[in-house]
Short mmCIF file of N, CA and C in Angstrom, two decimals:
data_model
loop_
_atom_site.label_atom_id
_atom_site.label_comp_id
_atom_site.label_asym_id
_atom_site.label_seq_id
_atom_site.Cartn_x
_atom_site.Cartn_y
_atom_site.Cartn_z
N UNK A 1 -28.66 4.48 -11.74
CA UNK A 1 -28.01 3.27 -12.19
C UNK A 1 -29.06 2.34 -12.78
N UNK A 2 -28.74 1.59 -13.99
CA UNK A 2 -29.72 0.98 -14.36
C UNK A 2 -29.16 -0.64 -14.53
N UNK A 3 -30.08 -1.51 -14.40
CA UNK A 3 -29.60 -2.67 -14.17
C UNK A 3 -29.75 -3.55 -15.97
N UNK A 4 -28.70 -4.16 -16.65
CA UNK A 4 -28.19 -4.50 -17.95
C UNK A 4 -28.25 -5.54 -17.81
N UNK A 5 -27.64 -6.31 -17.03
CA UNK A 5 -27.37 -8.16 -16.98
C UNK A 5 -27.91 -8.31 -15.68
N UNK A 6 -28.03 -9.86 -15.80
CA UNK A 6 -28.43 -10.52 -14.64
C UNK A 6 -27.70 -11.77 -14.90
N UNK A 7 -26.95 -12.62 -13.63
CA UNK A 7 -26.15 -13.63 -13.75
C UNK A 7 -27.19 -14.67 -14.17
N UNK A 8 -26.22 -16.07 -14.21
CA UNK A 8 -27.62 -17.03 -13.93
C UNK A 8 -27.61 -17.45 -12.81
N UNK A 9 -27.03 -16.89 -11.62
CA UNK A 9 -27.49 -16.65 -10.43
C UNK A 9 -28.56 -15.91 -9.83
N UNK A 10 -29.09 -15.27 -10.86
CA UNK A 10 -30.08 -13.99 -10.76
C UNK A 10 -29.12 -12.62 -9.72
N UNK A 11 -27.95 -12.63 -9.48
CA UNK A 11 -27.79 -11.49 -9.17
C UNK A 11 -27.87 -9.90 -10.24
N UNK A 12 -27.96 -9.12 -9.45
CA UNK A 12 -27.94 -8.17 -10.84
C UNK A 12 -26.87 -7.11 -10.88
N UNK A 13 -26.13 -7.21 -12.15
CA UNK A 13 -24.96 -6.46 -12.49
C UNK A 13 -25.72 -4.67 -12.60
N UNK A 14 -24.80 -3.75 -11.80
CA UNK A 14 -25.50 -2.42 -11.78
C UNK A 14 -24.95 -2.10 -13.22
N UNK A 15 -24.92 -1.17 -14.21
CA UNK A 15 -24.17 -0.24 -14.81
C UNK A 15 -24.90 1.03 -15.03
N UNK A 16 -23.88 1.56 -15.28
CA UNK A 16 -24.22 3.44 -16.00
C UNK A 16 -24.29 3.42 -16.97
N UNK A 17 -24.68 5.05 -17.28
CA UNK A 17 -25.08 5.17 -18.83
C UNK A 17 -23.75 5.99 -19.45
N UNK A 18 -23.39 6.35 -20.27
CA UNK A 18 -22.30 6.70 -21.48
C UNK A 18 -21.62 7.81 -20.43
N UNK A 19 -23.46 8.77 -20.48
CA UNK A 19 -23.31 10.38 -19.84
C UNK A 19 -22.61 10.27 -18.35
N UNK A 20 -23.68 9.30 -17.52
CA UNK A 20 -22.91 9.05 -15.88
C UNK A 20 -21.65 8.58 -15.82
N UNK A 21 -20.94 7.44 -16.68
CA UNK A 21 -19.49 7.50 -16.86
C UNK A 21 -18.58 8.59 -17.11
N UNK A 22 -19.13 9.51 -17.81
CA UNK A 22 -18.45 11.02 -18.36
C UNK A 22 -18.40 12.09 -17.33
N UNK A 23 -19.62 11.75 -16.61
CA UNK A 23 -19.90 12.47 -15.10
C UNK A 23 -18.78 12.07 -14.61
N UNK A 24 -18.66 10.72 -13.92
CA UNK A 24 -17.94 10.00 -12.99
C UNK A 24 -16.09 10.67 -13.63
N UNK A 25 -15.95 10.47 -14.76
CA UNK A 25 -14.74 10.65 -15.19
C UNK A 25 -14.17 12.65 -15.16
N UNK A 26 -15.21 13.26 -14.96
CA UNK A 26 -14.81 14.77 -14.85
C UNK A 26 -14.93 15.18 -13.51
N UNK A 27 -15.46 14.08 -12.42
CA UNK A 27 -15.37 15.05 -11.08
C UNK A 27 -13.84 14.38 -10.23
N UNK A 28 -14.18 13.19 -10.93
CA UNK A 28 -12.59 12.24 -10.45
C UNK A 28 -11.27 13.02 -10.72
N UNK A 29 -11.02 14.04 -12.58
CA UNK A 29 -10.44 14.49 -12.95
C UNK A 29 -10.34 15.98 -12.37
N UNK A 30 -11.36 16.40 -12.33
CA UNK A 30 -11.10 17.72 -12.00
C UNK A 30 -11.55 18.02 -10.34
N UNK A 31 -11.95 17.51 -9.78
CA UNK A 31 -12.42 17.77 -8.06
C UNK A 31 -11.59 16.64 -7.18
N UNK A 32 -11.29 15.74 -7.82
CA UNK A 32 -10.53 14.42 -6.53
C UNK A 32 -9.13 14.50 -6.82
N UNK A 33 -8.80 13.67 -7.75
CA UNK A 33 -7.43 14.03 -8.10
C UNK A 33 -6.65 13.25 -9.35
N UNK A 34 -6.33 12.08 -9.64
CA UNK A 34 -5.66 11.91 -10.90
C UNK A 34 -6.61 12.53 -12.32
N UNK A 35 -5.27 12.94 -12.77
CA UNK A 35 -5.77 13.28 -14.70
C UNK A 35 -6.06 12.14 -15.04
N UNK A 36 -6.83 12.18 -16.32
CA UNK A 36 -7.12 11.06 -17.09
C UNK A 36 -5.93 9.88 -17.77
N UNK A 37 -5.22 10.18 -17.79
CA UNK A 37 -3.84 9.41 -17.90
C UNK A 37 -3.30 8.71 -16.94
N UNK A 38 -3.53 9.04 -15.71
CA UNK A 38 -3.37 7.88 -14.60
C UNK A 38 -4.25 7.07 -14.50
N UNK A 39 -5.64 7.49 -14.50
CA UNK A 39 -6.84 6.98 -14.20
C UNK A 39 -6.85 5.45 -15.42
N UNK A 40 -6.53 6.24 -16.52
CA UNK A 40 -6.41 4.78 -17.43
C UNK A 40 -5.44 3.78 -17.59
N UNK A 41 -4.27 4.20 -16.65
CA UNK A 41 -3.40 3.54 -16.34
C UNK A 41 -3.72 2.58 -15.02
N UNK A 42 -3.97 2.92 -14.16
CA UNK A 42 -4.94 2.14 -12.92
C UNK A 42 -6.03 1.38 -13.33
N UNK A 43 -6.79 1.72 -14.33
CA UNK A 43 -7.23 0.72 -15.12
C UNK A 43 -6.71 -0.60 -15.77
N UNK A 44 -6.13 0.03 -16.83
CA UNK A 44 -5.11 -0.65 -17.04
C UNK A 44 -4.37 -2.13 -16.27
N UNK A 45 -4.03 -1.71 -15.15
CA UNK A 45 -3.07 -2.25 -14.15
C UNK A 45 -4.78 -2.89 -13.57
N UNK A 46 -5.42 -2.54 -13.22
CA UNK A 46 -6.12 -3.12 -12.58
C UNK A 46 -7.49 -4.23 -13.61
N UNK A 47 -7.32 -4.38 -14.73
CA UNK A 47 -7.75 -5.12 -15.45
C UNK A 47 -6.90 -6.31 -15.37
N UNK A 48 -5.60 -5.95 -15.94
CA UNK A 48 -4.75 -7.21 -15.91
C UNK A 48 -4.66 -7.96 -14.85
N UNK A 49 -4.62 -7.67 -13.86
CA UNK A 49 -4.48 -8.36 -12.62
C UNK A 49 -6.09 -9.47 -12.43
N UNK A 50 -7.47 -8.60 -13.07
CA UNK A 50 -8.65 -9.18 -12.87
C UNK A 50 -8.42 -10.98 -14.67
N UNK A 51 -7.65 -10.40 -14.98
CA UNK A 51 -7.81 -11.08 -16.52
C UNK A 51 -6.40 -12.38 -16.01
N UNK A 52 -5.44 -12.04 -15.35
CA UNK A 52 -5.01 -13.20 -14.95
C UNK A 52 -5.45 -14.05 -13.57
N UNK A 53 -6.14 -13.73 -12.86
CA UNK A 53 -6.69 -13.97 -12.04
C UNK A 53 -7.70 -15.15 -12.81
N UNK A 54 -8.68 -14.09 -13.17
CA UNK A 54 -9.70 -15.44 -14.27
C UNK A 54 -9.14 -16.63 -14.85
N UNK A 55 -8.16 -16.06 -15.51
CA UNK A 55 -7.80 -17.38 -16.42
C UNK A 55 -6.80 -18.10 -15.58
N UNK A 56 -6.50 -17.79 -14.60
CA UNK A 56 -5.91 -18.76 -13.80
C UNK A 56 -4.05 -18.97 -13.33
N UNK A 57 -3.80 -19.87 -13.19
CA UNK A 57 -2.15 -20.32 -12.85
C UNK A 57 -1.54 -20.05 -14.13
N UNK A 58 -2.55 -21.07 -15.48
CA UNK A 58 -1.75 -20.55 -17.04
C UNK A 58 -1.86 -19.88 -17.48
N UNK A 59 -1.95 -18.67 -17.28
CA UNK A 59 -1.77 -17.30 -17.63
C UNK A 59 -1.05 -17.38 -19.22
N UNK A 60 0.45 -17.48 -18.72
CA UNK A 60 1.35 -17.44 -19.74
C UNK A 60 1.04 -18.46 -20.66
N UNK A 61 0.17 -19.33 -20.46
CA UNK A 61 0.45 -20.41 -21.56
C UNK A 61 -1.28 -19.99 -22.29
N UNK A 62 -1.93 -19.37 -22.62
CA UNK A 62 -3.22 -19.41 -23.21
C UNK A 62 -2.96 -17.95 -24.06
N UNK A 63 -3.70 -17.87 -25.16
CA UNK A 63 -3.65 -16.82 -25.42
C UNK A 63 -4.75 -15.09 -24.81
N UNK A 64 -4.29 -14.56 -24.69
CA UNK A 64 -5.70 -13.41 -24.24
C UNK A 64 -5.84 -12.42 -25.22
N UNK A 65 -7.20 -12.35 -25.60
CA UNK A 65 -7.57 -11.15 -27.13
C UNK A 65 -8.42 -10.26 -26.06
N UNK A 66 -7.64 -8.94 -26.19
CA UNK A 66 -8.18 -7.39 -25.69
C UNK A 66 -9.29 -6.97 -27.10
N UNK A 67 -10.37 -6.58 -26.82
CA UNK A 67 -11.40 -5.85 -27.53
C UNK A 67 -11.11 -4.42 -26.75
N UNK A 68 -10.93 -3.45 -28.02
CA UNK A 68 -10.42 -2.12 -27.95
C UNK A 68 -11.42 -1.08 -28.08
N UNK A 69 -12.39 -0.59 -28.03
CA UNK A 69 -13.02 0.56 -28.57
C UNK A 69 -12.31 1.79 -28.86
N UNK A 70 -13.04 2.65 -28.98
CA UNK A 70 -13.11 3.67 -29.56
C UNK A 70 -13.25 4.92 -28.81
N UNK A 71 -12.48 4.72 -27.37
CA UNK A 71 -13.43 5.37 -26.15
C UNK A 71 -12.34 5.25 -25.07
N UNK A 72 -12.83 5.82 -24.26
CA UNK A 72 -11.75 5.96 -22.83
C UNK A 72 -11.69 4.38 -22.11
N UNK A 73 -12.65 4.02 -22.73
CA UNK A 73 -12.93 2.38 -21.80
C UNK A 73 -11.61 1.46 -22.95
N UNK A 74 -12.01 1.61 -24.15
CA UNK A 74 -10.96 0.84 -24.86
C UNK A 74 -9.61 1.90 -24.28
N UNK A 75 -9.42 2.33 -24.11
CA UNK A 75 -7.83 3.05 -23.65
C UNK A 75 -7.26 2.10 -22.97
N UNK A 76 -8.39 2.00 -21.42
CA UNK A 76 -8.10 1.02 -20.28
C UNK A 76 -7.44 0.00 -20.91
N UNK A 77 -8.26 -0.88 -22.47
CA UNK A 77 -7.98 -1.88 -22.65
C UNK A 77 -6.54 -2.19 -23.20
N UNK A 78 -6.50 -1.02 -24.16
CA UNK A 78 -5.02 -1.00 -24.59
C UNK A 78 -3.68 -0.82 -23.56
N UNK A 79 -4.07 -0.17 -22.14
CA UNK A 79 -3.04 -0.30 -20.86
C UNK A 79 -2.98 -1.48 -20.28
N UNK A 80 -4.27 -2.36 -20.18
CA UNK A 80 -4.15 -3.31 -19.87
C UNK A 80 -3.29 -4.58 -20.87
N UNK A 81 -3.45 -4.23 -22.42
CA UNK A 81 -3.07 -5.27 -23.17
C UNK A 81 -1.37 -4.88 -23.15
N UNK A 82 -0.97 -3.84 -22.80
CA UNK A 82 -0.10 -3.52 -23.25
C UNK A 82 0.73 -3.99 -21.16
N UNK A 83 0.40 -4.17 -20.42
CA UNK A 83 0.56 -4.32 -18.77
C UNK A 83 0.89 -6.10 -19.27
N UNK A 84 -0.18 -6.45 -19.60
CA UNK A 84 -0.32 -7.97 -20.00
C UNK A 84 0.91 -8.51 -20.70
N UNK A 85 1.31 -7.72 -22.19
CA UNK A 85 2.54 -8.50 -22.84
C UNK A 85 3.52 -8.30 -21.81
N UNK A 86 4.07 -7.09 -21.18
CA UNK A 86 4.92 -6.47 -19.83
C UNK A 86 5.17 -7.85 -18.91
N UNK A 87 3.83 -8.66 -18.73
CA UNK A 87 4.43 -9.24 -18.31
C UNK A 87 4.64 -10.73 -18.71
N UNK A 88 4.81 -10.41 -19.59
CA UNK A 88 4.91 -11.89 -20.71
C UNK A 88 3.73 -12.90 -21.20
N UNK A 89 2.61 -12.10 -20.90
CA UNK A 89 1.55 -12.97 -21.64
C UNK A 89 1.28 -12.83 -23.18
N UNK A 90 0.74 -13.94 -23.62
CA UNK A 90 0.37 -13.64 -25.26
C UNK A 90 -0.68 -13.34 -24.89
N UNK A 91 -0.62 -12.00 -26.18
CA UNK A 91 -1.50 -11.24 -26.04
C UNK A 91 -2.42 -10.44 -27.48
N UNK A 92 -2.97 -10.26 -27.53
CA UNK A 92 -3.39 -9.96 -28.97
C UNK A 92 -4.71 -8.74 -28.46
N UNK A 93 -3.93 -7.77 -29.11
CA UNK A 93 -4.94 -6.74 -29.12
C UNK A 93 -5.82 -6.15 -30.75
N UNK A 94 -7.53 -6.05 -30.08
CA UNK A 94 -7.81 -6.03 -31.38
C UNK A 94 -9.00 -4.57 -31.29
N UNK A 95 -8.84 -3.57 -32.11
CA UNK A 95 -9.12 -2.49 -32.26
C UNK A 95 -11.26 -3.09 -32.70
N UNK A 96 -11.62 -1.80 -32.38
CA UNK A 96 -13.31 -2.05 -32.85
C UNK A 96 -13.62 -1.37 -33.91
N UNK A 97 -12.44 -0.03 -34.26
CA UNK A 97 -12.93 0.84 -34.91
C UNK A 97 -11.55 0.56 -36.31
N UNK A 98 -11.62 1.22 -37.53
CA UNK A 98 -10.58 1.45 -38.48
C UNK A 98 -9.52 2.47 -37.45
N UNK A 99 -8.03 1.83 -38.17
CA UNK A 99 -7.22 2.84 -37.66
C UNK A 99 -7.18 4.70 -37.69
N UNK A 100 -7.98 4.92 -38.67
CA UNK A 100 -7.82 5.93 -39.12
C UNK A 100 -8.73 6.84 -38.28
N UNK A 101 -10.10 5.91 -37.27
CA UNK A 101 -10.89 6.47 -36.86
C UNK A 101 -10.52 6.52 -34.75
N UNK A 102 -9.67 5.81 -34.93
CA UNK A 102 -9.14 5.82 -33.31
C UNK A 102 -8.47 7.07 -32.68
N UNK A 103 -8.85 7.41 -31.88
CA UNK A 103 -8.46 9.01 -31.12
C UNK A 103 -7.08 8.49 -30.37
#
């Protein structure tokens, strides 16, 4: 694990690299148990809940812009943006890549 950010608390945020996420995502899939389609759905579900939480009581009244990649992580984002309008937030989802290049 290599350490990327540091608050200005000085705590330090852990993260992985591309490959150890790809790790993490094939033993979850194939040795523990949900397919990748739940997994980004629990994402999903579990973003939104962290994104109204943040922004607070007015949820519904602010707008929230999802940044999408190009990647299993933007998937999450699109379950989450798509969990978010579900439940009546404005919501605006915005892709990183051309349409033509999104999997």
């Amino acid at each position: 694990m290599t350490i990327l950010f540091v608050t200005n608390e000085r705590l330090e945020v852990p993260s992985v690299t591309t490959a150890q996420m790809h790790e993490v995502n094939r033993i979850t899939e194939e040795e523990i148990g949900p397919a990748l389609p739940q997994i980004l759905e629990n994402a999903g579900r579990n973003l939104t809940e962290q994104a109204i939480e943040c922004v607070g009581d007015d949820w519904k009244q602010v707008s929230i812009i999802v940044l999408a990649g190009n990647n299993t992580n933007g998937a999450g984002g699109v379950c989450a943006a798509r969990h978010l309008a579900n439940r009546g937030a404005n919501v605006m989802l915005c892709f990183s890549a051309p349409e033509d290049e999104l999997e």
